[in-house]
């Protein structure tokens, strides 16, 4: 009986990671749409947005690599290492959706 509960808990881990990735992917697509609309002049957008778009990717990649290395160095499971690597990207996509979807005067 204990093995069944353990297996059910183990099955939950990949689902949670998938859920994180799916949410981040959805937000990333929304950010792309909002930025494209801004570049086309359909939405008001800060003039520094194209530069910000490029710079944040390099920063997120560096942060993600460091987070994954730290998690792996602590001996974390593979799913936790992946979750740590996703966190910097997720934080940025979430913030970008919030920032880009605000009504501007």
GROMACS .gro file of N, CA, C and O in nm:
model
  420
    1UNK      N    1   0.083  -0.120   0.000
    1UNK     CA    2   0.000   0.000   0.000
    1UNK      C    3   0.087   0.126   0.000
    1UNK      O    4   0.058   0.220  -0.069
    2UNK      N    5   0.196   0.126   0.076
    2UNK     CA    6   0.286   0.240   0.081
    2UNK      C    7   0.347   0.270  -0.054
    2UNK      O    8   0.369   0.386  -0.088
    3UNK      N    9   0.375   0.168  -0.133
    3UNK     CA   10   0.433   0.189  -0.265
    3UNK      C   11   0.336   0.260  -0.359
    3UNK      O   12   0.377   0.337  -0.443
    4UNK      N   13   0.208   0.231  -0.346
    4UNK     CA   14   0.108   0.296  -0.432
    4UNK      C   15   0.104   0.445  -0.403
    4UNK      O   16   0.103   0.527  -0.493
    5UNK      N   17   0.106   0.483  -0.276
    5UNK     CA   18   0.104   0.624  -0.239
    5UNK      C   19   0.233   0.690  -0.286
    5UNK      O   20   0.231   0.800  -0.340
    6UNK      N   21   0.344   0.624  -0.269
    6UNK     CA   22   0.473   0.678  -0.313
    6UNK      C   23   0.473   0.698  -0.464
    6UNK      O   24   0.516   0.800  -0.513
    7UNK      N   25   0.420   0.603  -0.537
    7UNK     CA   26   0.416   0.616  -0.683
    7UNK      C   27   0.324   0.730  -0.726
    7UNK      O   28   0.354   0.800  -0.821
    8UNK      N   29   0.212   0.747  -0.658
    8UNK     CA   30   0.121   0.856  -0.690
    8UNK      C   31   0.190   0.990  -0.666
    8UNK      O   32   0.176   1.083  -0.744
    9UNK      N   33   0.264   1.001  -0.558
    9UNK     CA   34   0.337   1.124  -0.527
    9UNK      C   35   0.446   1.149  -0.631
    9UNK      O   36   0.468   1.262  -0.673
   10UNK      N   37   0.510   1.043  -0.672
   10UNK     CA   38   0.615   1.057  -0.773
   10UNK      C   39   0.557   1.098  -0.908
   10UNK      O   40   0.620   1.171  -0.984
   11UNK      N   41   0.437   1.055  -0.938
   11UNK     CA   42   0.372   1.093  -1.063
   11UNK      C   43   0.334   1.240  -1.063
   11UNK      O   44   0.323   1.302  -1.169
   12UNK      N   45   0.314   1.296  -0.947
   12UNK     CA   46   0.274   1.437  -0.935
   12UNK      C   47   0.388   1.531  -0.973
   12UNK      O   48   0.365   1.639  -1.027
   13UNK      N   49   0.512   1.490  -0.947
   13UNK     CA   50   0.628   1.575  -0.970
   13UNK      C   51   0.640   1.620  -1.116
   13UNK      O   52   0.649   1.739  -1.144
   14UNK      N   53   0.638   1.528  -1.213
   14UNK     CA   54   0.648   1.574  -1.353
   14UNK      C   55   0.529   1.660  -1.394
   14UNK      O   56   0.544   1.752  -1.474
   15UNK      N   57   0.412   1.633  -1.338
   15UNK     CA   58   0.295   1.714  -1.371
   15UNK      C   59   0.314   1.858  -1.326
   15UNK      O   60   0.281   1.951  -1.399
   16UNK      N   61   0.368   1.877  -1.207
   16UNK     CA   62   0.390   2.013  -1.156
   16UNK      C   63   0.492   2.087  -1.242
   16UNK      O   64   0.475   2.206  -1.271
   17UNK      N   65   0.596   2.017  -1.284
   17UNK     CA   66   0.696   2.078  -1.371
   17UNK      C   67   0.633   2.112  -1.506
   17UNK      O   68   0.655   2.221  -1.560
   18UNK      N   69   0.554   2.022  -1.560
   18UNK     CA   70   0.485   2.049  -1.686
   18UNK      C   71   0.394   2.169  -1.672
   18UNK      O   72   0.388   2.255  -1.762
   19UNK      N   73   0.324   2.179  -1.561
   19UNK     CA   74   0.233   2.291  -1.537
   19UNK      C   75   0.309   2.423  -1.535
   19UNK      O   76   0.265   2.522  -1.594
   20UNK      N   77   0.425   2.424  -1.470
   20UNK     CA   78   0.510   2.543  -1.467
   20UNK      C   79   0.551   2.583  -1.609
   20UNK      O   80   0.546   2.700  -1.646
   21UNK      N   81   0.595   2.485  -1.685
   21UNK     CA   82   0.640   2.511  -1.822
   21UNK      C   83   0.525   2.559  -1.910
   21UNK      O   84   0.543   2.650  -1.991
   22UNK      N   85   0.408   2.499  -1.895
   22UNK     CA   86   0.292   2.539  -1.975
   22UNK      C   87   0.250   2.682  -1.943
   22UNK      O   88   0.222   2.762  -2.034
   23UNK      N   89   0.249   2.718  -1.816
   23UNK     CA   90   0.211   2.854  -1.776
   23UNK      C   91   0.311   2.955  -1.833
   23UNK      O   92   0.274   3.058  -1.887
   24UNK      N   93   0.439   2.922  -1.821
   24UNK     CA   94   0.542   3.012  -1.872
   24UNK      C   95   0.532   3.025  -2.024
   24UNK      O   96   0.544   3.135  -2.078
   25UNK      N   97   0.504   2.916  -2.092
   25UNK     CA   98   0.491   2.920  -2.239
   25UNK      C   99   0.373   3.006  -2.281
   25UNK      O  100   0.383   3.083  -2.377
   26UNK      N  101   0.262   2.993  -2.211
   26UNK     CA  102   0.144   3.075  -2.241
   26UNK      C  103   0.176   3.223  -2.222
   26UNK      O  104   0.144   3.306  -2.306
   27UNK      N  105   0.240   3.255  -2.110
   27UNK     CA  106   0.275   3.394  -2.083
   27UNK      C  107   0.375   3.446  -2.186
   27UNK      O  108   0.365   3.561  -2.230
   28UNK      N  109   0.470   3.363  -2.226
   28UNK     CA  110   0.568   3.406  -2.327
   28UNK      C  111   0.500   3.439  -2.459
   28UNK      O  112   0.534   3.538  -2.525
   29UNK      N  113   0.402   3.359  -2.498
   29UNK     CA  114   0.329   3.387  -2.622
   29UNK      C  115   0.251   3.517  -2.611
   29UNK      O  116   0.243   3.594  -2.708
   30UNK      N  117   0.195   3.543  -2.494
   30UNK     CA  118   0.122   3.667  -2.472
   30UNK      C  119   0.217   3.787  -2.479
   30UNK      O  120   0.185   3.890  -2.540
   31UNK      N  121   0.335   3.773  -2.421
   31UNK     CA  122   0.436   3.880  -2.426
   31UNK      C  123   0.476   3.907  -2.571
   31UNK      O  124   0.485   4.023  -2.614
   32UNK      N  125   0.497   3.801  -2.649
   32UNK     CA  126   0.532   3.818  -2.790
   32UNK      C  127   0.421   3.894  -2.863
   32UNK      O  128   0.447   3.986  -2.941
   33UNK      N  129   0.297   3.857  -2.838
   33UNK     CA  130   0.184   3.924  -2.903
   33UNK      C  131   0.176   4.071  -2.863
   33UNK      O  132   0.155   4.158  -2.949
   34UNK      N  133   0.193   4.099  -2.734
   34UNK     CA  134   0.187   4.238  -2.688
   34UNK      C  135   0.301   4.321  -2.744
   34UNK      O  136   0.281   4.437  -2.785
   35UNK      N  137   0.421   4.263  -2.748
   35UNK     CA  138   0.535   4.338  -2.803
   35UNK      C  139   0.519   4.360  -2.953
   35UNK      O  140   0.553   4.466  -3.005
   36UNK      N  141   0.469   4.261  -3.022
   36UNK     CA  142   0.446   4.276  -3.167
   36UNK      C  143   0.344   4.386  -3.192
   36UNK      O  144   0.363   4.471  -3.280
   37UNK      N  145   0.236   4.385  -3.116
   37UNK     CA  146   0.135   4.489  -3.130
   37UNK      C  147   0.195   4.626  -3.100
   37UNK      O  148   0.162   4.725  -3.168
   38UNK      N  149   0.284   4.633  -3.004
   38UNK     CA  150   0.350   4.760  -2.973
   38UNK      C  151   0.440   4.805  -3.087
   38UNK      O  152   0.444   4.924  -3.122
   39UNK      N  153   0.513   4.713  -3.147
   39UNK     CA  154   0.602   4.748  -3.258
   39UNK      C  155   0.523   4.791  -3.382
   39UNK      O  156   0.571   4.870  -3.463
   40UNK      N  157   0.404   4.737  -3.396
   40UNK     CA  158   0.318   4.775  -3.509
   40UNK      C  159   0.242   4.904  -3.483
   40UNK      O  160   0.171   4.954  -3.570
   41UNK      N  161   0.254   4.958  -3.362
   41UNK     CA  162   0.186   5.082  -3.327
   41UNK      C  163   0.042   5.062  -3.283
   41UNK      O  164  -0.031   5.158  -3.267
   42UNK      N  165   0.003   4.939  -3.260
   42UNK     CA  166  -0.134   4.912  -3.216
   42UNK      C  167  -0.151   4.935  -3.066
   42UNK      O  168  -0.262   4.960  -3.020
   43UNK      N  169  -0.043   4.923  -2.992
   43UNK     CA  170  -0.042   4.950  -2.848
   43UNK      C  171   0.070   5.048  -2.818
   43UNK      O  172   0.174   5.047  -2.885
   44UNK      N  173   0.049   5.129  -2.715
   44UNK     CA  174   0.157   5.219  -2.672
   44UNK      C  175   0.262   5.136  -2.602
   44UNK      O  176   0.231   5.047  -2.524
   45UNK      N  177   0.387   5.167  -2.634
   45UNK     CA  178   0.497   5.090  -2.579
   45UNK      C  179   0.617   5.181  -2.559
   45UNK      O  180   0.641   5.272  -2.638
   46UNK      N  181   0.691   5.156  -2.455
   46UNK     CA  182   0.812   5.233  -2.428
   46UNK      C  183   0.911   5.213  -2.543
   46UNK      O  184   0.922   5.104  -2.598
   47UNK      N  185   0.986   5.316  -2.576
   47UNK     CA  186   1.081   5.308  -2.687
   47UNK      C  187   1.197   5.212  -2.659
   47UNK      O  188   1.262   5.165  -2.753
   48UNK      N  189   1.221   5.184  -2.534
   48UNK     CA  190   1.333   5.094  -2.498
   48UNK      C  191   1.292   4.946  -2.500
   48UNK      O  192   1.374   4.859  -2.471
   49UNK      N  193   1.168   4.918  -2.535
   49UNK     CA  194   1.119   4.780  -2.530
   49UNK      C  195   1.199   4.682  -2.617
   49UNK      O  196   1.231   4.573  -2.572
   50UNK      N  197   1.233   4.717  -2.741
   50UNK     CA  198   1.313   4.622  -2.820
   50UNK      C  199   1.447   4.588  -2.756
   50UNK      O  200   1.489   4.472  -2.755
   51UNK      N  201   1.514   4.689  -2.699
   51UNK     CA  202   1.641   4.663  -2.630
   51UNK      C  203   1.618   4.576  -2.507
   51UNK      O  204   1.693   4.482  -2.481
   52UNK      N  205   1.517   4.609  -2.433
   52UNK     CA  206   1.483   4.533  -2.311
   52UNK      C  207   1.456   4.387  -2.345
   52UNK      O  208   1.497   4.297  -2.273
   53UNK      N  209   1.386   4.365  -2.456
   53UNK     CA  210   1.350   4.231  -2.500
   53UNK      C  211   1.474   4.145  -2.522
   53UNK      O  212   1.476   4.027  -2.487
   54UNK      N  213   1.578   4.202  -2.578
   54UNK     CA  214   1.702   4.128  -2.605
   54UNK      C  215   1.783   4.110  -2.476
   54UNK      O  216   1.829   4.000  -2.445
   55UNK      N  217   1.799   4.217  -2.402
   55UNK     CA  218   1.882   4.214  -2.281
   55UNK      C  219   1.828   4.118  -2.176
   55UNK      O  220   1.906   4.047  -2.110
   56UNK      N  221   1.697   4.112  -2.160
   56UNK     CA  222   1.640   4.026  -2.055
   56UNK      C  223   1.663   3.878  -2.082
   56UNK      O  224   1.673   3.799  -1.990
   57UNK      N  225   1.674   3.842  -2.210
   57UNK     CA  226   1.697   3.701  -2.243
   57UNK      C  227   1.836   3.656  -2.197
   57UNK      O  228   1.852   3.548  -2.142
   58UNK      N  229   1.935   3.740  -2.220
   58UNK     CA  230   2.071   3.707  -2.177
   58UNK      C  231   2.078   3.699  -2.024
   58UNK      O  232   2.139   3.607  -1.968
   59UNK      N  233   2.014   3.794  -1.958
   59UNK     CA  234   2.015   3.793  -1.811
   59UNK      C  235   1.942   3.671  -1.756
   59UNK      O  236   1.988   3.607  -1.660
   60UNK      N  237   1.828   3.636  -1.815
   60UNK     CA  238   1.752   3.520  -1.769
   60UNK      C  239   1.832   3.391  -1.790
   60UNK      O  240   1.832   3.302  -1.705
   61UNK      N  241   1.900   3.381  -1.904
   61UNK     CA  242   1.979   3.261  -1.932
   61UNK      C  243   2.092   3.244  -1.831
   61UNK      O  244   2.117   3.134  -1.781
   62UNK      N  245   2.157   3.354  -1.798
   62UNK     CA  246   2.265   3.349  -1.699
   62UNK      C  247   2.211   3.310  -1.562
   62UNK      O  248   2.267   3.223  -1.495
   63UNK      N  249   2.101   3.373  -1.521
   63UNK     CA  250   2.040   3.341  -1.393
   63UNK      C  251   1.995   3.195  -1.387
   63UNK      O  252   2.012   3.127  -1.285
   64UNK      N  253   1.936   3.148  -1.497
   64UNK     CA  254   1.887   3.010  -1.502
   64UNK      C  255   2.002   2.911  -1.489
   64UNK      O  256   1.991   2.811  -1.417
   65UNK      N  257   2.112   2.938  -1.559
   65UNK     CA  258   2.227   2.849  -1.552
   65UNK      C  259   2.282   2.845  -1.409
   65UNK      O  260   2.310   2.738  -1.356
   66UNK      N  261   2.295   2.959  -1.347
   66UNK     CA  262   2.346   2.964  -1.209
   66UNK      C  263   2.252   2.893  -1.112
   66UNK      O  264   2.298   2.820  -1.023
   67UNK      N  265   2.122   2.911  -1.129
   67UNK     CA  266   2.024   2.846  -1.042
   67UNK      C  267   2.030   2.695  -1.058
   67UNK      O  268   2.025   2.621  -0.959
   68UNK      N  269   2.044   2.648  -1.180
   68UNK     CA  270   2.052   2.504  -1.205
   68UNK      C  271   2.180   2.446  -1.146
   68UNK      O  272   2.178   2.339  -1.084
   69UNK      N  273   2.290   2.516  -1.162
   69UNK     CA  274   2.418   2.469  -1.107
   69UNK      C  275   2.412   2.464  -0.955
   69UNK      O  276   2.459   2.367  -0.893
   70UNK      N  277   2.353   2.567  -0.894
   70UNK     CA  278   2.340   2.567  -0.747
   70UNK      C  279   2.254   2.450  -0.700
   70UNK      O  280   2.288   2.381  -0.604
   71UNK      N  281   2.141   2.429  -0.766
   71UNK     CA  282   2.050   2.321  -0.727
   71UNK      C  283   2.118   2.185  -0.746
   71UNK      O  284   2.109   2.098  -0.659
   72UNK      N  285   2.186   2.167  -0.857
   72UNK     CA  286   2.256   2.040  -0.881
   72UNK      C  287   2.369   2.021  -0.781
   72UNK      O  288   2.391   1.909  -0.732
   73UNK      N  289   2.436   2.129  -0.746
   73UNK     CA  290   2.545   2.123  -0.648
   73UNK      C  291   2.495   2.084  -0.509
   73UNK      O  292   2.570   2.025  -0.431
   74UNK      N  293   2.371   2.116  -0.480
   74UNK     CA  294   2.312   2.076  -0.351
   74UNK      C  295   2.263   1.932  -0.355
   74UNK      O  296   2.212   1.881  -0.256
   75UNK      N  297   2.270   1.869  -0.473
   75UNK     CA  298   2.225   1.731  -0.485
   75UNK      C  299   2.075   1.717  -0.506
   75UNK      O  300   2.018   1.611  -0.479
   76UNK      N  301   2.011   1.823  -0.556
   76UNK     CA  302   1.866   1.818  -0.579
   76UNK      C  303   1.833   1.718  -0.689
   76UNK      O  304   1.916   1.688  -0.775
   77UNK      N  305   1.708   1.671  -0.687
   77UNK     CA  306   1.659   1.582  -0.793
   77UNK      C  307   1.653   1.660  -0.924
   77UNK      O  308   1.649   1.782  -0.925
   78UNK      N  309   1.650   1.586  -1.034
   78UNK     CA  310   1.650   1.649  -1.167
   78UNK      C  311   1.532   1.744  -1.186
   78UNK      O  312   1.547   1.852  -1.242
   79UNK      N  313   1.414   1.707  -1.135
   79UNK     CA  314   1.298   1.795  -1.153
   79UNK      C  315   1.316   1.926  -1.077
   79UNK      O  316   1.272   2.031  -1.123
   80UNK      N  317   1.383   1.921  -0.964
   80UNK     CA  318   1.406   2.045  -0.888
   80UNK      C  319   1.513   2.132  -0.954
   80UNK      O  320   1.507   2.254  -0.947
   81UNK      N  321   1.609   2.067  -1.017
   81UNK     CA  322   1.710   2.142  -1.091
   81UNK      C  323   1.642   2.214  -1.208
   81UNK      O  324   1.666   2.332  -1.233
   82UNK      N  325   1.555   2.143  -1.278
   82UNK     CA  326   1.482   2.204  -1.390
   82UNK      C  327   1.391   2.316  -1.342
   82UNK      O  328   1.383   2.422  -1.406
   83UNK      N  329   1.323   2.295  -1.231
   83UNK     CA  330   1.234   2.399  -1.176
   83UNK      C  331   1.315   2.523  -1.139
   83UNK      O  332   1.271   2.636  -1.163
   84UNK      N  333   1.433   2.503  -1.081
   84UNK     CA  334   1.519   2.616  -1.045
   84UNK      C  335   1.563   2.692  -1.170
   84UNK      O  336   1.568   2.816  -1.170
   85UNK      N  337   1.592   2.619  -1.277
   85UNK     CA  338   1.633   2.683  -1.402
   85UNK      C  339   1.517   2.759  -1.467
   85UNK      O  340   1.538   2.861  -1.532
   86UNK      N  341   1.396   2.711  -1.449
   86UNK     CA  342   1.279   2.778  -1.509
   86UNK      C  343   1.239   2.905  -1.434
   86UNK      O  344   1.182   2.997  -1.493
   87UNK      N  345   1.267   2.910  -1.305
   87UNK     CA  346   1.221   3.021  -1.222
   87UNK      C  347   1.257   3.160  -1.277
   87UNK      O  348   1.171   3.248  -1.284
   88UNK      N  349   1.382   3.184  -1.319
   88UNK     CA  350   1.414   3.318  -1.372
   88UNK      C  351   1.334   3.354  -1.497
   88UNK      O  352   1.292   3.468  -1.513
   89UNK      N  353   1.310   3.257  -1.584
   89UNK     CA  354   1.230   3.282  -1.704
   89UNK      C  355   1.084   3.310  -1.666
   89UNK      O  356   1.021   3.402  -1.717
   90UNK      N  357   1.032   3.230  -1.577
   90UNK     CA  358   0.893   3.245  -1.533
   90UNK      C  359   0.871   3.380  -1.467
   90UNK      O  360   0.771   3.448  -1.492
   91UNK      N  361   0.966   3.421  -1.384
   91UNK     CA  362   0.955   3.550  -1.316
   91UNK      C  363   0.948   3.663  -1.419
   91UNK      O  364   0.867   3.755  -1.408
   92UNK      N  365   1.030   3.654  -1.522
   92UNK     CA  366   1.031   3.759  -1.624
   92UNK      C  367   0.906   3.757  -1.711
   92UNK      O  368   0.852   3.862  -1.743
   93UNK      N  369   0.862   3.640  -1.753
   93UNK     CA  370   0.742   3.635  -1.837
   93UNK      C  371   0.621   3.688  -1.761
   93UNK      O  372   0.542   3.765  -1.815
   94UNK      N  373   0.611   3.651  -1.634
   94UNK     CA  374   0.499   3.698  -1.552
   94UNK      C  375   0.504   3.851  -1.537
   94UNK      O  376   0.402   3.919  -1.554
   95UNK      N  377   0.622   3.905  -1.509
   95UNK     CA  378   0.637   4.050  -1.494
   95UNK      C  379   0.610   4.122  -1.626
   95UNK      O  380   0.549   4.229  -1.628
   96UNK      N  381   0.655   4.063  -1.737
   96UNK     CA  382   0.633   4.126  -1.868
   96UNK      C  383   0.485   4.131  -1.903
   96UNK      O  384   0.437   4.231  -1.956
   97UNK      N  385   0.413   4.024  -1.877
   97UNK     CA  386   0.269   4.024  -1.904
   97UNK      C  387   0.202   4.134  -1.824
   97UNK      O  388   0.122   4.212  -1.876
   98UNK      N  389   0.237   4.142  -1.697
   98UNK     CA  390   0.176   4.244  -1.610
   98UNK      C  391   0.210   4.385  -1.660
   98UNK      O  392   0.123   4.470  -1.673
   99UNK      N  393   0.336   4.408  -1.693
   99UNK     CA  394   0.381   4.541  -1.736
   99UNK      C  395   0.323   4.579  -1.873
   99UNK      O  396   0.274   4.690  -1.891
  100UNK      N  397   0.329   4.487  -1.968
  100UNK     CA  398   0.286   4.519  -2.104
  100UNK      C  399   0.134   4.528  -2.120
  100UNK      O  400   0.085   4.591  -2.213
  101UNK      N  401   0.060   4.462  -2.033
  101UNK     CA  402  -0.086   4.463  -2.047
  101UNK      C  403  -0.152   4.576  -1.967
  101UNK      O  404  -0.273   4.592  -1.975
  102UNK      N  405  -0.074   4.654  -1.893
  102UNK     CA  406  -0.131   4.769  -1.821
  102UNK      C  407  -0.176   4.875  -1.920
  102UNK      O  408  -0.111   4.897  -2.022
  103UNK      N  409  -0.286   4.938  -1.885
  103UNK     CA  410  -0.333   5.049  -1.969
  103UNK      C  411  -0.240   5.168  -1.949
  103UNK      O  412  -0.208   5.204  -1.838
  104UNK      N  413  -0.199   5.226  -2.059
  104UNK     CA  414  -0.112   5.343  -2.053
  104UNK      C  415  -0.192   5.466  -2.094
  104UNK      O  416  -0.273   5.460  -2.185
  105UNK      N  417  -0.170   5.579  -2.026
  105UNK     CA  418  -0.246   5.702  -2.058
  105UNK      C  419  -0.213   5.756  -2.195
  105UNK      O  420  -0.120   5.731  -2.256
   0.00000   0.00000   0.00000
